Coordinates of C-alpha atoms and ligand atoms in Angstrom, one line a residue:
M913 CA -3.8 21.7 38.3
P914 CA -4.5 20.2 34.9
L915 CA -6.5 22.4 32.5
K916 CA -9.9 21.3 31.4
I917 CA -9.7 21.1 27.6
I918 CA -12.7 20.5 25.3
I919 CA -11.7 19.5 21.7
C920 CA -14.5 19.8 19.1
G921 CA -13.9 17.2 16.4
G922 CA -12.4 13.7 16.6
G923 CA -10.6 13.6 13.3
I924 CA -6.8 13.6 12.7
G925 CA -6.4 16.9 14.6
G926 CA -8.7 16.2 17.4
L927 CA -7.3 12.8 18.3
S928 CA -3.7 13.8 17.9
A929 CA -4.3 16.9 20.1
A930 CA -6.0 14.7 22.7
G931 CA -2.9 12.4 22.5
F932 CA -0.4 15.2 23.0
L933 CA -2.4 17.1 25.6
R934 CA -3.6 14.2 27.9
A935 CA -0.1 13.8 29.3
K936 CA -0.7 16.9 31.4
H937 CA -4.4 17.9 31.0
Q938 CA -7.9 16.6 31.3
V939 CA -9.2 16.2 27.8
T940 CA -12.7 15.6 26.4
V941 CA -13.3 15.2 22.6
L942 CA -16.7 15.8 21.1
E943 CA -17.1 14.1 17.7
R944 CA -20.3 14.5 15.7
G945 CA -20.1 11.1 14.1
T946 CA -19.5 7.5 15.1
L947 CA -15.8 6.6 14.7
D948 CA -15.6 3.6 12.5
F949 CA -12.0 2.5 11.8
T950 CA -13.0 -0.5 9.7
V951 CA -13.9 1.6 6.6
D952 CA -11.7 1.3 3.6
D953 CA -11.2 5.0 3.0
Y954 CA -8.7 7.1 1.2
G955 CA -4.9 7.0 1.7
M956 CA -2.6 9.8 2.6
S957 CA 1.0 10.7 3.0
I958 CA 2.3 11.2 6.5
V959 CA 5.7 12.7 5.7
S960 CA 8.8 12.7 8.0
N961 CA 7.9 16.1 9.6
A962 CA 4.7 14.6 11.2
F963 CA 5.6 10.9 11.3
N964 CA 8.7 11.8 13.3
L965 CA 6.5 13.5 16.0
L966 CA 4.1 10.6 16.1
Q967 CA 6.8 8.0 16.4
K968 CA 8.5 9.8 19.2
A969 CA 5.2 10.0 21.0
G970 CA 4.8 6.2 20.8
I971 CA 2.7 5.5 17.7
K972 CA 3.4 2.0 16.5
P973 CA 4.1 1.7 12.7
E974 CA 3.1 -2.0 12.9
N975 CA -0.5 -0.9 13.7
L976 CA -0.8 1.2 10.6
D977 CA -0.7 -1.3 7.7
M978 CA 1.4 1.4 6.0
V979 CA 4.2 1.4 3.4
V980 CA 7.4 3.5 3.7
M981 CA 7.8 5.8 0.8
T982 CA 11.0 5.3 -1.1
H983 CA 10.4 6.7 -4.6
V984 CA 8.8 9.4 -6.6
W985 CA 8.5 8.5 -10.3
T986 CA 7.8 11.3 -12.7
R987 CA 6.4 10.1 -16.0
T988 CA 5.3 11.5 -19.2
P989 CA 1.5 11.3 -20.0
N990 CA 2.4 8.1 -21.9
N991 CA 4.1 6.6 -18.8
E992 CA 7.7 7.0 -20.1
E993 CA 10.2 7.7 -17.4
L994 CA 11.2 11.4 -17.0
K995 CA 12.8 11.4 -13.6
T996 CA 13.0 8.9 -10.6
V997 CA 13.8 10.5 -7.2
H998 CA 14.8 8.3 -4.3
F999 CA 12.5 9.8 -1.7
D1000 CA 13.5 8.0 1.4
T1001 CA 13.5 10.5 4.2
R1002 CA 15.0 8.0 6.6
A1003 CA 18.3 8.4 4.9
R1004 CA 18.1 12.2 4.4
F1005 CA 16.5 13.5 7.5
G1006 CA 17.9 11.5 10.4
G1007 CA 15.8 8.4 10.5
A1008 CA 12.2 9.6 10.2
P1009 CA 10.3 7.8 7.4
S1010 CA 7.6 9.2 5.2
V1011 CA 4.7 6.8 4.9
L1012 CA 1.6 6.2 2.9
V1013 CA -1.4 5.0 5.0
K1014 CA -5.1 4.7 4.9
R1015 CA -6.8 7.5 6.9
A1016 CA -8.9 5.1 9.1
K1017 CA -5.8 3.1 10.1
L1018 CA -4.1 6.3 11.2
Q1019 CA -7.1 7.5 13.0
S1020 CA -7.4 4.2 14.8
E1021 CA -3.9 4.5 16.1
L1022 CA -4.5 8.1 17.1
M1023 CA -7.5 6.9 19.1
R1024 CA -5.1 4.6 20.9
F1025 CA -2.7 7.5 21.5
A1026 CA -5.6 9.5 23.0
T1027 CA -7.2 6.8 25.1
S1028 CA -4.9 3.9 25.9
S1029 CA -3.4 3.5 29.4
E1030 CA 0.0 2.8 27.7
F1031 CA 0.5 6.6 27.2
P1032 CA 1.2 9.2 29.9
G1033 CA -1.6 11.0 31.7
A1034 CA -5.3 10.1 32.0
P1035 CA -7.0 8.8 28.9
A1036 CA -9.0 11.4 27.0
E1037 CA -12.8 11.0 27.1
I1038 CA -14.1 10.6 23.5
I1039 CA -17.8 11.4 23.2
Q1040 CA -19.2 10.2 19.8
N1041 CA -22.5 11.4 18.2
A1042 CA -21.9 14.8 19.9
K1043 CA -22.3 17.5 17.3
V1044 CA -21.2 20.9 18.4
A1045 CA -23.9 23.4 17.7
K1046 CA -22.9 26.5 19.5
V1047 CA -19.7 27.9 21.1
D1048 CA -19.3 30.8 23.5
T1049 CA -15.6 31.7 23.0
A1050 CA -15.4 34.2 25.9
A1051 CA -17.0 31.9 28.5
G1052 CA -15.4 28.7 27.2
K1053 CA -18.7 27.0 26.7
V1054 CA -19.8 24.5 24.0
W1055 CA -23.3 23.2 23.4
T1056 CA -24.0 20.0 21.5
E1057 CA -27.0 19.6 19.2
D1058 CA -28.8 17.7 21.9
G1059 CA -28.6 20.6 24.3
K1060 CA -25.7 19.4 26.5
L1061 CA -23.3 22.0 27.8
F1062 CA -19.5 21.4 28.1
E1063 CA -17.2 23.9 29.8
G1064 CA -13.5 24.2 29.6
D1065 CA -10.5 26.4 30.3
L1066 CA -9.7 26.0 26.6
I1067 CA -11.9 25.0 23.6
I1068 CA -10.1 23.6 20.6
G1069 CA -11.7 23.8 17.3
A1070 CA -10.5 20.7 15.4
D1071 CA -13.8 20.4 13.5
G1072 CA -12.5 20.6 10.0
I1073 CA -13.1 22.9 7.1
H1074 CA -16.7 23.8 7.9
S1075 CA -15.8 24.5 11.6
V1076 CA -18.5 25.7 13.9
V1077 CA -15.7 27.0 16.2
R1078 CA -14.2 29.1 13.4
A1079 CA -17.6 30.7 12.9
A1080 CA -17.7 31.6 16.6
I1081 CA -14.1 32.9 16.6
L1082 CA -14.6 35.0 13.5
G1083 CA -18.1 36.1 14.7
D1084 CA -19.3 35.2 11.2
Q1085 CA -21.9 32.5 10.8
D1086 CA -21.4 32.4 7.0
I1087 CA -18.4 30.1 7.3
S1088 CA -18.3 29.6 3.5
A1089 CA -16.8 33.1 3.2
S1090 CA -13.4 31.8 4.4
I1091 CA -13.4 28.7 2.1
K1092 CA -12.1 29.1 -1.4
T1093 CA -12.5 26.9 -4.5
Y1094 CA -10.3 27.0 -7.6
D1095 CA -12.1 25.4 -10.5
T1096 CA -10.2 22.2 -9.7
L1097 CA -11.4 18.7 -8.7
A1098 CA -9.8 15.4 -8.1
F1099 CA -11.3 12.1 -9.5
M1100 CA -10.2 9.4 -7.1
T1101 CA -10.4 5.7 -7.1
Q1102 CA -8.8 2.7 -5.3
L1103 CA -7.2 -0.3 -6.9
S1104 CA -5.7 -3.4 -5.4
I1105 CA -2.0 -4.2 -6.0
E1106 CA -3.2 -7.5 -7.5
D1107 CA -5.1 -5.5 -10.2
L1108 CA -1.8 -3.9 -11.3
R1109 CA 0.4 -6.9 -10.9
S1110 CA -0.2 -8.2 -14.5
D1111 CA 0.2 -4.7 -16.0
P1112 CA 3.9 -4.3 -17.1
N1113 CA 3.4 -0.6 -17.4
F1114 CA 3.4 -0.3 -13.7
A1115 CA 5.8 -3.0 -12.6
Y1116 CA 7.6 -0.3 -10.7
L1117 CA 4.6 0.2 -8.5
S1118 CA 3.4 -3.3 -7.9
N1119 CA 5.9 -4.5 -5.3
P1120 CA 5.4 -2.2 -2.4
T1121 CA 7.5 -4.3 0.0
A1122 CA 10.6 -3.4 -2.1
E1123 CA 9.7 0.1 -3.3
A1124 CA 6.7 2.2 -2.6
G1125 CA 5.8 5.7 -3.5
L1126 CA 4.1 7.9 -5.9
A1127 CA 4.0 8.1 -9.7
N1128 CA 2.9 11.3 -11.3
A1129 CA 2.4 12.7 -14.7
H1130 CA 1.3 16.1 -15.9
A1131 CA -0.2 17.1 -19.1
S1132 CA -0.2 20.8 -20.0
S1133 CA -0.4 20.9 -23.7
G1134 CA -1.9 24.4 -23.7
P1135 CA -3.0 27.2 -21.4
Q1136 CA -6.4 25.6 -20.8
V1137 CA -4.9 22.1 -20.1
N1138 CA -3.6 21.5 -16.6
K1139 CA -4.3 17.9 -15.8
H1140 CA -2.3 15.8 -13.4
I1141 CA -2.5 12.1 -12.5
L1142 CA -1.0 10.5 -9.4
V1143 CA -0.8 6.9 -8.5
Y1144 CA 0.4 5.8 -5.1
T1145 CA 0.6 2.9 -2.8
T1146 CA -1.6 3.3 0.3
S1147 CA -0.9 0.0 2.0
P1148 CA 0.9 -3.2 1.1
H1149 CA -2.2 -4.3 -0.8
S1150 CA -3.7 -1.1 -2.3
L1151 CA -3.2 1.8 -4.6
Q1152 CA -4.9 5.1 -5.0
V1153 CA -5.4 6.8 -8.4
V1154 CA -6.1 10.6 -8.4
G1155 CA -6.7 12.7 -11.5
Y1156 CA -6.8 16.5 -11.1
T1157 CA -8.6 18.5 -13.7
S1158 CA -11.0 21.4 -14.0
E1159 CA -14.4 21.2 -12.3
K1160 CA -16.3 22.2 -15.4
E1161 CA -19.9 21.0 -15.2
F1162 CA -19.4 19.5 -11.8
S1163 CA -19.4 23.0 -10.2
E1164 CA -23.1 23.2 -10.3
Q1165 CA -23.5 19.7 -8.8
F1166 CA -21.1 20.6 -5.9
D1167 CA -23.0 23.8 -5.3
S1168 CA -26.5 22.5 -5.4
A1169 CA -25.7 19.4 -3.3
K1170 CA -23.6 21.6 -0.9
K1171 CA -21.2 18.8 -0.8
A1172 CA -17.5 18.5 -1.7
I1173 CA -17.8 14.9 -2.9
I1174 CA -19.8 13.5 -5.8
K1175 CA -19.9 9.7 -5.4
D1176 CA -19.8 7.2 -8.3
V1177 CA -19.0 9.4 -11.3
P1178 CA -19.5 7.3 -14.5
T1179 CA -16.2 5.7 -15.6
A1180 CA -16.8 6.8 -19.2
R1181 CA -16.9 10.5 -18.1
V1182 CA -13.5 10.2 -16.3
V1183 CA -11.9 8.3 -19.2
E1184 CA -13.2 11.0 -21.6
E1185 CA -11.6 13.6 -19.4
F1186 CA -8.1 12.2 -19.4
A1187 CA -8.0 10.3 -22.7
P1188 CA -7.1 13.3 -24.9
E1189 CA -3.9 14.0 -23.1
F1190 CA -2.8 10.8 -21.4
G1191 CA -1.9 7.4 -22.9
E1192 CA -3.8 4.2 -22.3
A1193 CA -1.6 3.1 -19.4
F1194 CA -2.8 5.9 -17.2
V1195 CA -6.3 6.2 -18.6
N1196 CA -6.9 2.4 -18.0
L1197 CA -6.3 3.0 -14.3
F1198 CA -9.7 4.8 -14.3
R1199 CA -11.5 2.0 -16.1
H1200 CA -13.2 0.9 -12.8
D1201 CA -16.4 1.8 -11.1
K1202 CA -16.4 3.6 -7.7
I1203 CA -14.7 6.8 -8.9
D1204 CA -15.5 9.8 -6.7
A1205 CA -15.0 13.5 -7.5
W1206 CA -13.6 15.6 -4.7
R1207 CA -13.8 19.4 -4.9
I1208 CA -10.5 21.1 -4.2
R1209 CA -10.7 23.8 -1.6
D1210 CA -8.8 25.5 1.1
V1211 CA -9.3 28.0 3.9
I1212 CA -7.9 31.5 3.2
A1213 CA -5.2 32.9 5.4
L1214 CA -7.1 34.1 8.4
D1215 CA -6.2 37.1 10.6
T1216 CA -6.7 35.1 13.7
W1217 CA -7.1 31.5 14.8
Y1218 CA -8.2 32.3 18.4
S1219 CA -10.5 34.4 20.5
G1220 CA -11.2 34.3 24.2
K1221 CA -10.8 30.7 25.3
A1222 CA -11.1 29.2 21.9
L1223 CA -8.4 28.2 19.4
L1224 CA -8.5 26.6 15.9
I1225 CA -6.1 23.8 14.7
G1226 CA -5.9 21.8 11.6
D1227 CA -8.3 22.2 8.7
A1228 CA -10.5 24.4 10.8
A1229 CA -7.7 27.0 10.9
H1230 CA -5.9 26.4 7.7
A1231 CA -7.2 23.6 5.4
V1232 CA -4.8 23.5 2.4
T1233 CA -5.4 22.1 -1.1
P1234 CA -4.1 18.4 -1.1
L1235 CA -1.5 18.8 -3.8
A1236 CA 1.5 19.1 -1.5
G1237 CA 0.2 16.2 0.7
Q1238 CA 0.6 18.2 3.9
G1239 CA -2.9 18.9 5.3
S1240 CA -2.8 16.2 8.0
N1241 CA 0.9 16.7 8.5
M1242 CA 0.4 20.4 9.4
T1243 CA -2.5 19.3 11.6
I1244 CA -0.3 16.8 13.5
E1245 CA 2.4 19.4 13.8
D1246 CA -0.2 21.8 15.3
A1247 CA -1.3 19.2 17.9
E1248 CA 2.3 18.5 19.0
A1249 CA 3.0 22.3 19.2
L1250 CA 0.0 22.8 21.4
G1251 CA 1.0 20.0 23.7
Y1252 CA 4.4 21.5 24.0
L1253 CA 3.2 25.1 24.6
L1254 CA 0.7 24.0 27.2
R1255 CA 3.0 21.5 29.0
D1256 CA 3.6 23.7 32.0
V1257 CA 0.4 25.8 32.0
D1258 CA -1.5 25.0 35.1
S1259 CA -4.1 27.7 35.3
S1260 CA -6.3 29.5 32.8
E1261 CA -4.3 32.7 33.2
G1262 CA -1.5 31.2 31.1
I1263 CA -3.7 30.4 28.1
P1264 CA -4.0 33.8 26.3
D1265 CA -0.2 33.9 25.9
V1266 CA -0.1 30.3 24.6
L1267 CA -2.8 31.1 22.0
Q1268 CA -0.8 34.0 20.6
R1269 CA 2.5 32.1 20.7
F1270 CA 0.9 29.1 18.9
M1271 CA -0.3 31.2 16.0
A1272 CA 3.0 33.0 15.8
L1273 CA 4.8 29.7 15.6
R1274 CA 2.5 28.0 13.1
K1275 CA 1.2 30.6 10.7
D1276 CA 4.2 31.2 8.4
R1277 CA 4.8 27.5 8.0
V1278 CA 1.2 26.8 7.0
D1279 CA 1.2 29.8 4.6
F1280 CA 4.3 28.4 3.0
V1281 CA 2.5 25.0 2.5
R1282 CA -0.6 26.7 1.1
R1283 CA 1.5 28.6 -1.5
R1284 CA 3.5 25.5 -2.5
S1285 CA 0.3 23.5 -2.8
H1286 CA -1.2 26.2 -5.1
E1287 CA 2.0 26.1 -7.2
I1288 CA 1.9 22.3 -7.7
G1289 CA -1.7 22.5 -8.8
G1290 CA -1.2 25.5 -11.1
I1291 CA -3.7 27.4 -8.9
R1292 CA -3.4 31.2 -9.0
A1293 CA -4.7 32.7 -5.8
E1294 CA -4.6 36.1 -4.3
G1295 CA -1.4 36.8 -2.4
D1296 CA 0.6 34.2 -4.3
E1297 CA 1.4 36.5 -7.2
D1298 CA 4.8 38.2 -7.8
R1299 CA 6.6 35.7 -5.6
E1300 CA 9.4 33.4 -6.6
P1301 CA 8.1 29.8 -6.9
I1302 CA 9.1 27.5 -4.1
T1303 CA 11.5 24.8 -5.4
S1304 CA 11.0 21.2 -4.3
E1305 CA 14.4 21.3 -2.6
E1306 CA 13.5 24.4 -0.6
F1307 CA 10.1 22.8 0.4
A1308 CA 11.8 19.6 1.5
R1309 CA 14.4 21.4 3.5
K1310 CA 11.9 23.6 5.3
I1311 CA 9.0 21.2 5.7
Y1312 CA 10.3 17.6 5.9
T1313 CA 13.1 18.3 8.4
Y1314 CA 10.8 19.6 11.1
Q1315 CA 11.6 18.3 14.6
G1316 CA 8.8 19.7 16.7
A1317 CA 7.9 22.9 18.5
E1318 CA 10.7 22.9 21.0
K1319 CA 13.4 22.9 18.2
A1320 CA 11.4 25.3 16.1
L1321 CA 11.2 27.8 18.9
S1322 CA 14.8 27.5 19.8
G1323 CA 15.7 28.0 16.1
Q1324 CA 17.9 25.0 16.3
K1325 CA 18.4 23.2 13.0
H1326 CA 18.4 19.4 12.7
P1327 CA 21.9 18.1 11.7
G1328 CA 20.3 16.5 8.5
M1329 CA 19.3 19.9 7.1
G1330 CA 21.1 21.1 4.1
Ligands
FAD1450 C1 -8.9 13.3 -0.8 C2 -7.9 13.8 0.2 C3 -6.6 13.4 0.2 C4 -5.8 13.9 1.2 N1 -4.5 13.5 1.2 C5 -3.7 14.0 2.2 C6 -2.3 13.5 2.2 O1 -1.9 12.7 1.4 N2 -1.5 14.0 3.2 C7 -2.0 14.9 4.1 O2 -1.2 15.3 5.0 N3 -3.2 15.4 4.1 C8 -4.1 14.9 3.1 N4 -5.4 15.4 3.1 C9 -5.8 16.4 4.1 C10 -6.3 15.8 5.4 O3 -7.3 14.8 5.3 C11 -6.8 16.9 6.3 O4 -5.9 18.0 6.3 C12 -6.9 16.4 7.7 O5 -7.9 15.4 7.8 C13 -7.3 17.5 8.7 O6 -7.6 17.0 10.0 P1 -8.6 17.8 10.9 O7 -8.7 17.0 12.1 O8 -8.3 19.2 11.0 O9 -10.0 17.7 10.1 P2 -10.8 16.4 9.8 O10 -10.0 15.2 9.6 O11 -11.8 16.8 8.7 O12 -11.7 16.1 11.1 C14 -12.7 16.9 11.5 C15 -13.5 16.1 12.5 O13 -14.5 17.0 13.1 C16 -15.7 16.4 13.1 N5 -16.7 17.5 13.2 C17 -17.0 18.4 12.2 N6 -17.9 19.2 12.6 C18 -18.2 18.9 13.9 C19 -19.1 19.4 14.9 N7 -19.9 20.4 14.6 N8 -19.2 18.8 16.1 C20 -18.4 17.7 16.4 N9 -17.5 17.2 15.5 C21 -17.5 17.8 14.3 C22 -15.8 15.6 11.8 O14 -16.8 14.6 11.9 C23 -14.4 15.0 11.8 O15 -14.2 13.8 12.5 C24 -6.2 14.9 2.1 C25 -7.6 15.3 2.1 C26 -8.4 14.7 1.2 C27 -9.9 15.2 1.2

C-alpha cells in the first residue's frame, strides 16, 4: 500500500520531495502561494552533490536555462587577479556538473518532476493558495487557513524558515526563537550579460558559453570591515551581484517590517557602503536601480526534526546562511534521502524508524555546511568556536562528491573522491 503523504510547502524542498516520493507513494503538496515560474527571480548554485541526484532522477538540463560552472575567480577589491580555480565538477567528481540557475526555472522543472506522467508513479497533487495554519503531529492532520483538513500517514514540513510545521514539532509557537541573525545582510541586484559586455574589467565573466562561474573579492582592512562582493552568471543572459556587509541601520527596518527583504534600496546608499574598500570596477556593478537588501539568517541546530507523524526537511529543519551556496543543495539531498528511506515502507508502522534514520543520516552533513557557511561569512556563532576551520578542499571532498542516500548509508566512497 502506498503511504499517504502531505507535504506542506511547494518550494524547492516540497517539489523535490514530491518528485522523489511519488514513485511509490500518494503525495499531496499544500502551497500557500500561487506558483509562478515566469518571474525573473534570483539565481542560485546547484552544485554536483544535488545536481547529480536530480539528473539521475530525470531532470532535463535543457529545461533550466542554466550555465555550467567552470571557474571561480578570486580578485582583489580592485579586481586584480589573485587566484583562478578551475571549478568544473564534471572533471573532478565523475561527470556531475555544478550549475548556476534562476530559482523559478529550477522550481518549474521540479514541478514537472512532481507532476508529469513521464516520471514513475502517480503524479503528485499540488494544491496552491493552501496556507497551512495548524498541524497535529500525533494525529497526522493539517488544517489550511480556509478550514480544510488534510490527513496523512506522514506530514512533511517543507515550509521554509518560518515553518508552521516546525512550530508544531517543537511545541513552540514562537518560531523566531530558532532563527538567528548575524548582523549581516546581502545587497543583491541583477545585471544582463549585455550590460557587462562593454566593460573590459569583467571580460572573464561576459562569455558564459565559454566560461561561467563566480568572481569574488573580500575586503577586510580592519577588524570592523568584513565586506565581500560576489558576481556570478545565473543564466546565459544574466548575472547576479551580491555584496555582503553589516546590517547597520537596516536592522531596525528588518525588525519593524518583520521581513527579511527590503526592496529598492537607494543606489547611492549601496555605493557608499562599498566605495571605501572596493575599486570602481566592483562598485560600478551596483550603480543600478533595483537593489534589494536580504537579511542573512539561519536556523539553529535543532535537537529534533520530527515528532509523531511529522518531519521537517530543507530550510524548515536547517536553513543555512547562503555563503557556502548549499541551502537548496542540502534540501534536494534531503528529498532524495527521504525517497530512498521510504521506498519500501508500505504501512505507517515503518515511519517512526525512517524519521529517526533520516535525521541520523542528514544532521552531521547539514551542521558541517552551517559551520563552513559561517566561516566564509566571518560569522562567529555559538558552537563554532575552538574548532579547526574547514578548508575548501575538505568541504569539496565531503560535500560535492555526494552520491545519494544509498551510498551514504553503505559508507561507500565515490571513485572520484580524493
Ligand atoms: C538570496 C538567496 C540566495 C541563495 N542562493 C543559494 C544558492 O546559491 N545555492 C543554494 O543551494 N541555496 C541558495 N539559497 C537558499 C535556498 O533558496 C533555500 O535553502 C531553499 O529555497 C530551501 O528550500 P525549501 O523548500 O526548504 O524552502 P523554500 O524554498 O523557502 O520554500 C518554502 C515554501 O513553503 C511555502 N510555505 C511557507 N509557509 C507555508 C504555509 N504555512 N503553508 C503552505 N506553504 C507554505 C512557501 O510559499 C514556499 O513556497 C539562497 C537563498 C537566498 C535567500
